[in-house]
Amino acid sequence: MKKGNSFLTLNFLGIFFLVSTLIAQGDFNLEDLNPNSSTYGQVIGPDDYLGDICIVFFGHEY
């Protein structure tokens, strides 16, 4: 690999990670609508589960 190509690749990766950090998912809070949940009816968000593995699913029911 040429030296110029390596520099361009590093530049691209640096810009990519900077932009992806700036446009990452922001924090949000929603009401828990799951009647089987211990937090049913409460307003919760991902920040309530810091340090835990959190899978967020936005399902749609017709």
mmCIF file of N, CA and C in Angstrom:
data_model
loop_
_atom_site.group_PDB
_atom_site.id
_atom_site.type_symbol
_atom_site.label_atom_id
_atom_site.label_comp_id
_atom_site.label_asym_id
_atom_site.label_seq_id
_atom_site.Cartn_x
_atom_site.Cartn_y
_atom_site.Cartn_z
ATOM 1 N N MET A 1 0.851 -1.178 0.000
ATOM 2 C CA MET A 1 0.000 0.000 0.000
ATOM 3 C C MET A 1 0.898 1.242 0.000
ATOM 4 N N LYS A 2 0.582 2.206 -0.821
ATOM 5 C CA LYS A 2 1.361 3.433 -0.895
ATOM 6 C C LYS A 2 1.137 4.276 0.343
ATOM 7 N N LYS A 3 2.119 5.131 0.635
ATOM 8 C CA LYS A 3 2.035 5.993 1.811
ATOM 9 C C LYS A 3 0.864 6.963 1.714
ATOM 10 N N GLY A 4 0.581 7.486 0.546
ATOM 11 C CA GLY A 4 -0.529 8.416 0.351
ATOM 12 C C GLY A 4 -1.876 7.759 0.600
ATOM 13 N N ASN A 5 -2.028 6.526 0.138
ATOM 14 C CA ASN A 5 -3.279 5.796 0.356
ATOM 15 C C ASN A 5 -3.508 5.517 1.831
ATOM 16 N N SER A 6 -2.454 5.186 2.541
ATOM 17 C CA SER A 6 -2.567 4.910 3.972
ATOM 18 C C SER A 6 -3.010 6.164 4.715
ATOM 19 N N PHE A 7 -2.455 7.305 4.350
ATOM 20 C CA PHE A 7 -2.834 8.572 4.979
ATOM 21 C C PHE A 7 -4.299 8.896 4.707
ATOM 22 N N LEU A 8 -4.746 8.689 3.469
ATOM 23 C CA LEU A 8 -6.147 8.943 3.128
ATOM 24 C C LEU A 8 -7.081 8.004 3.885
ATOM 25 N N THR A 9 -6.683 6.766 4.019
ATOM 26 C CA THR A 9 -7.498 5.804 4.762
ATOM 27 C C THR A 9 -7.622 6.220 6.217
ATOM 28 N N LEU A 10 -6.527 6.613 6.838
ATOM 29 C CA LEU A 10 -6.567 7.065 8.231
ATOM 30 C C LEU A 10 -7.402 8.327 8.373
ATOM 31 N N ASN A 11 -7.288 9.246 7.425
ATOM 32 C CA ASN A 11 -8.110 10.457 7.444
ATOM 33 C C ASN A 11 -9.587 10.103 7.352
ATOM 34 N N PHE A 12 -9.924 9.210 6.426
ATOM 35 C CA PHE A 12 -11.311 8.801 6.252
ATOM 36 C C PHE A 12 -11.850 8.163 7.522
ATOM 37 N N LEU A 13 -11.092 7.258 8.120
ATOM 38 C CA LEU A 13 -11.543 6.597 9.344
ATOM 39 C C LEU A 13 -11.720 7.592 10.486
ATOM 40 N N GLY A 14 -10.804 8.535 10.602
ATOM 41 C CA GLY A 14 -10.925 9.555 11.644
ATOM 42 C C GLY A 14 -12.173 10.400 11.468
ATOM 43 N N ILE A 15 -12.433 10.832 10.256
ATOM 44 C CA ILE A 15 -13.627 11.642 9.975
ATOM 45 C C ILE A 15 -14.886 10.809 10.174
ATOM 46 N N PHE A 16 -14.857 9.550 9.756
ATOM 47 C CA PHE A 16 -16.011 8.669 9.918
ATOM 48 C C PHE A 16 -16.385 8.518 11.393
ATOM 49 N N PHE A 17 -15.410 8.243 12.245
ATOM 50 C CA PHE A 17 -15.700 8.063 13.669
ATOM 51 C C PHE A 17 -16.135 9.365 14.326
ATOM 52 N N LEU A 18 -15.588 10.489 13.899
ATOM 53 C CA LEU A 18 -16.004 11.783 14.436
ATOM 54 C C LEU A 18 -17.459 12.069 14.082
ATOM 55 N N VAL A 19 -17.821 11.873 12.827
ATOM 56 C CA VAL A 19 -19.190 12.136 12.381
ATOM 57 C C VAL A 19 -20.167 11.160 13.033
ATOM 58 N N SER A 20 -19.806 9.889 13.122
ATOM 59 C CA SER A 20 -20.717 8.912 13.724
ATOM 60 C C SER A 20 -20.942 9.206 15.202
ATOM 61 N N THR A 21 -19.963 9.753 15.879
ATOM 62 C CA THR A 21 -20.133 10.143 17.279
ATOM 63 C C THR A 21 -21.065 11.340 17.390
ATOM 64 N N LEU A 22 -20.960 12.271 16.474
ATOM 65 C CA LEU A 22 -21.782 13.477 16.526
ATOM 66 C C LEU A 22 -23.247 13.199 16.217
ATOM 67 N N ILE A 23 -23.519 12.203 15.375
ATOM 68 C CA ILE A 23 -24.906 11.936 14.991
ATOM 69 C C ILE A 23 -25.450 10.664 15.634
ATOM 70 N N ALA A 24 -24.802 10.184 16.677
ATOM 71 C CA ALA A 24 -25.257 8.969 17.366
ATOM 72 C C ALA A 24 -26.623 9.204 17.996
ATOM 73 N N GLN A 25 -27.301 8.119 18.302
ATOM 74 C CA GLN A 25 -28.633 8.184 18.907
ATOM 75 C C GLN A 25 -28.590 8.977 20.204
ATOM 76 N N GLY A 26 -29.441 9.973 20.303
ATOM 77 C CA GLY A 26 -29.553 10.743 21.529
ATOM 78 C C GLY A 26 -30.373 10.000 22.565
ATOM 79 N N ASP A 27 -30.374 10.517 23.765
ATOM 80 C CA ASP A 27 -31.138 9.899 24.833
ATOM 81 C C ASP A 27 -32.623 10.199 24.643
ATOM 82 N N PHE A 28 -33.472 9.317 25.109
ATOM 83 C CA PHE A 28 -34.914 9.509 24.997
ATOM 84 C C PHE A 28 -35.591 8.813 26.161
ATOM 85 N N ASN A 29 -36.809 9.208 26.452
ATOM 86 C CA ASN A 29 -37.628 8.593 27.491
ATOM 87 C C ASN A 29 -39.022 8.351 26.931
ATOM 88 N N LEU A 30 -39.566 7.170 27.206
ATOM 89 C CA LEU A 30 -40.906 6.809 26.757
ATOM 90 C C LEU A 30 -41.634 6.082 27.882
ATOM 91 N N GLU A 31 -42.960 6.103 27.820
ATOM 92 C CA GLU A 31 -43.743 5.378 28.809
ATOM 93 C C GLU A 31 -43.675 3.881 28.518
ATOM 94 N N ASP A 32 -43.462 3.088 29.561
ATOM 95 C CA ASP A 32 -43.436 1.632 29.438
ATOM 96 C C ASP A 32 -44.870 1.132 29.321
ATOM 97 N N LEU A 33 -45.213 0.571 28.167
ATOM 98 C CA LEU A 33 -46.577 0.110 27.899
ATOM 99 C C LEU A 33 -46.737 -1.398 28.055
ATOM 100 N N ASN A 34 -45.707 -2.075 28.545
ATOM 101 C CA ASN A 34 -45.751 -3.524 28.717
ATOM 102 C C ASN A 34 -46.372 -3.854 30.076
ATOM 103 N N PRO A 35 -47.590 -4.415 30.098
ATOM 104 C CA PRO A 35 -48.249 -4.694 31.381
ATOM 105 C C PRO A 35 -47.532 -5.759 32.211
ATOM 106 N N ASN A 36 -46.637 -6.532 31.621
ATOM 107 C CA ASN A 36 -45.890 -7.555 32.354
ATOM 108 C C ASN A 36 -44.576 -7.031 32.924
ATOM 109 N N SER A 37 -44.265 -5.767 32.676
ATOM 110 C CA SER A 37 -43.009 -5.176 33.113
ATOM 111 C C SER A 37 -43.131 -4.615 34.526
ATOM 112 N N SER A 38 -42.021 -4.653 35.260
ATOM 113 C CA SER A 38 -42.025 -4.088 36.616
ATOM 114 C C SER A 38 -42.073 -2.565 36.593
ATOM 115 N N THR A 39 -41.784 -1.964 35.441
ATOM 116 C CA THR A 39 -41.821 -0.503 35.318
ATOM 117 C C THR A 39 -43.025 -0.035 34.501
ATOM 118 N N TYR A 40 -44.052 -0.868 34.413
ATOM 119 C CA TYR A 40 -45.247 -0.543 33.623
ATOM 120 C C TYR A 40 -45.837 0.801 34.055
ATOM 121 N N GLY A 41 -46.105 1.659 33.065
ATOM 122 C CA GLY A 41 -46.712 2.961 33.321
ATOM 123 C C GLY A 41 -45.720 4.050 33.661
ATOM 124 N N GLN A 42 -44.468 3.689 33.896
ATOM 125 C CA GLN A 42 -43.448 4.685 34.227
ATOM 126 C C GLN A 42 -42.767 5.175 32.956
ATOM 127 N N VAL A 43 -42.218 6.372 33.023
ATOM 128 C CA VAL A 43 -41.440 6.917 31.909
ATOM 129 C C VAL A 43 -39.996 6.487 32.126
ATOM 130 N N ILE A 44 -39.472 5.690 31.196
ATOM 131 C CA ILE A 44 -38.118 5.152 31.314
ATOM 132 C C ILE A 44 -37.367 5.360 30.006
ATOM 133 N N GLY A 45 -36.061 5.192 30.057
ATOM 134 C CA GLY A 45 -35.216 5.306 28.879
ATOM 135 C C GLY A 45 -33.942 4.518 29.073
ATOM 136 N N PRO A 46 -33.073 4.491 28.068
ATOM 137 C CA PRO A 46 -31.827 3.730 28.165
ATOM 138 C C PRO A 46 -30.925 4.192 29.308
ATOM 139 N N ASP A 47 -30.994 5.458 29.681
ATOM 140 C CA ASP A 47 -30.140 5.938 30.768
ATOM 141 C C ASP A 47 -30.538 5.348 32.120
ATOM 142 N N ASP A 48 -31.718 4.746 32.214
ATOM 143 C CA ASP A 48 -32.135 4.075 33.446
ATOM 144 C C ASP A 48 -31.440 2.724 33.605
ATOM 145 N N TYR A 49 -30.783 2.253 32.574
ATOM 146 C CA TYR A 49 -30.148 0.936 32.585
ATOM 147 C C TYR A 49 -28.658 1.029 32.269
ATOM 148 N N LEU A 50 -28.000 2.083 32.728
ATOM 149 C CA LEU A 50 -26.569 2.233 32.483
ATOM 150 C C LEU A 50 -25.815 1.073 33.126
ATOM 151 N N GLY A 51 -24.877 0.521 32.405
ATOM 152 C CA GLY A 51 -24.108 -0.605 32.894
ATOM 153 C C GLY A 51 -24.737 -1.953 32.589
ATOM 154 N N ASP A 52 -25.959 -1.964 32.094
ATOM 155 C CA ASP A 52 -26.641 -3.201 31.716
ATOM 156 C C ASP A 52 -26.714 -3.287 30.196
ATOM 157 N N ILE A 53 -26.875 -4.484 29.693
ATOM 158 C CA ILE A 53 -27.117 -4.658 28.259
ATOM 159 C C ILE A 53 -28.556 -4.256 27.989
ATOM 160 N N CYS A 54 -28.748 -3.359 27.040
ATOM 161 C CA CYS A 54 -30.076 -2.801 26.785
ATOM 162 C C CYS A 54 -30.409 -2.957 25.299
ATOM 163 N N ILE A 55 -31.469 -3.684 25.010
ATOM 164 C CA ILE A 55 -31.943 -3.837 23.636
ATOM 165 C C ILE A 55 -33.226 -3.037 23.512
ATOM 166 N N VAL A 56 -33.233 -2.087 22.605
ATOM 167 C CA VAL A 56 -34.395 -1.220 22.425
ATOM 168 C C VAL A 56 -35.127 -1.669 21.165
ATOM 169 N N PHE A 57 -36.412 -1.951 21.303
ATOM 170 C CA PHE A 57 -37.222 -2.417 20.179
ATOM 171 C C PHE A 57 -38.430 -1.511 20.037
ATOM 172 N N PHE A 58 -38.598 -0.932 18.872
ATOM 173 C CA PHE A 58 -39.758 -0.103 18.585
ATOM 174 C C PHE A 58 -40.691 -0.919 17.692
ATOM 175 N N GLY A 59 -41.588 -1.651 18.305
ATOM 176 C CA GLY A 59 -42.537 -2.467 17.555
ATOM 177 C C GLY A 59 -43.727 -1.629 17.127
ATOM 178 N N HIS A 60 -44.409 -2.098 16.118
ATOM 179 C CA HIS A 60 -45.591 -1.393 15.638
ATOM 180 C C HIS A 60 -46.712 -2.407 15.496
ATOM 181 N N GLU A 61 -47.833 -2.117 16.091
ATOM 182 C CA GLU A 61 -48.962 -3.032 16.052
ATOM 183 C C GLU A 61 -50.101 -2.382 15.282
ATOM 184 N N TYR A 62 -50.678 -3.103 14.343
ATOM 185 C CA TYR A 62 -51.778 -2.566 13.549
ATOM 186 C C TYR A 62 -53.085 -3.080 14.062
#
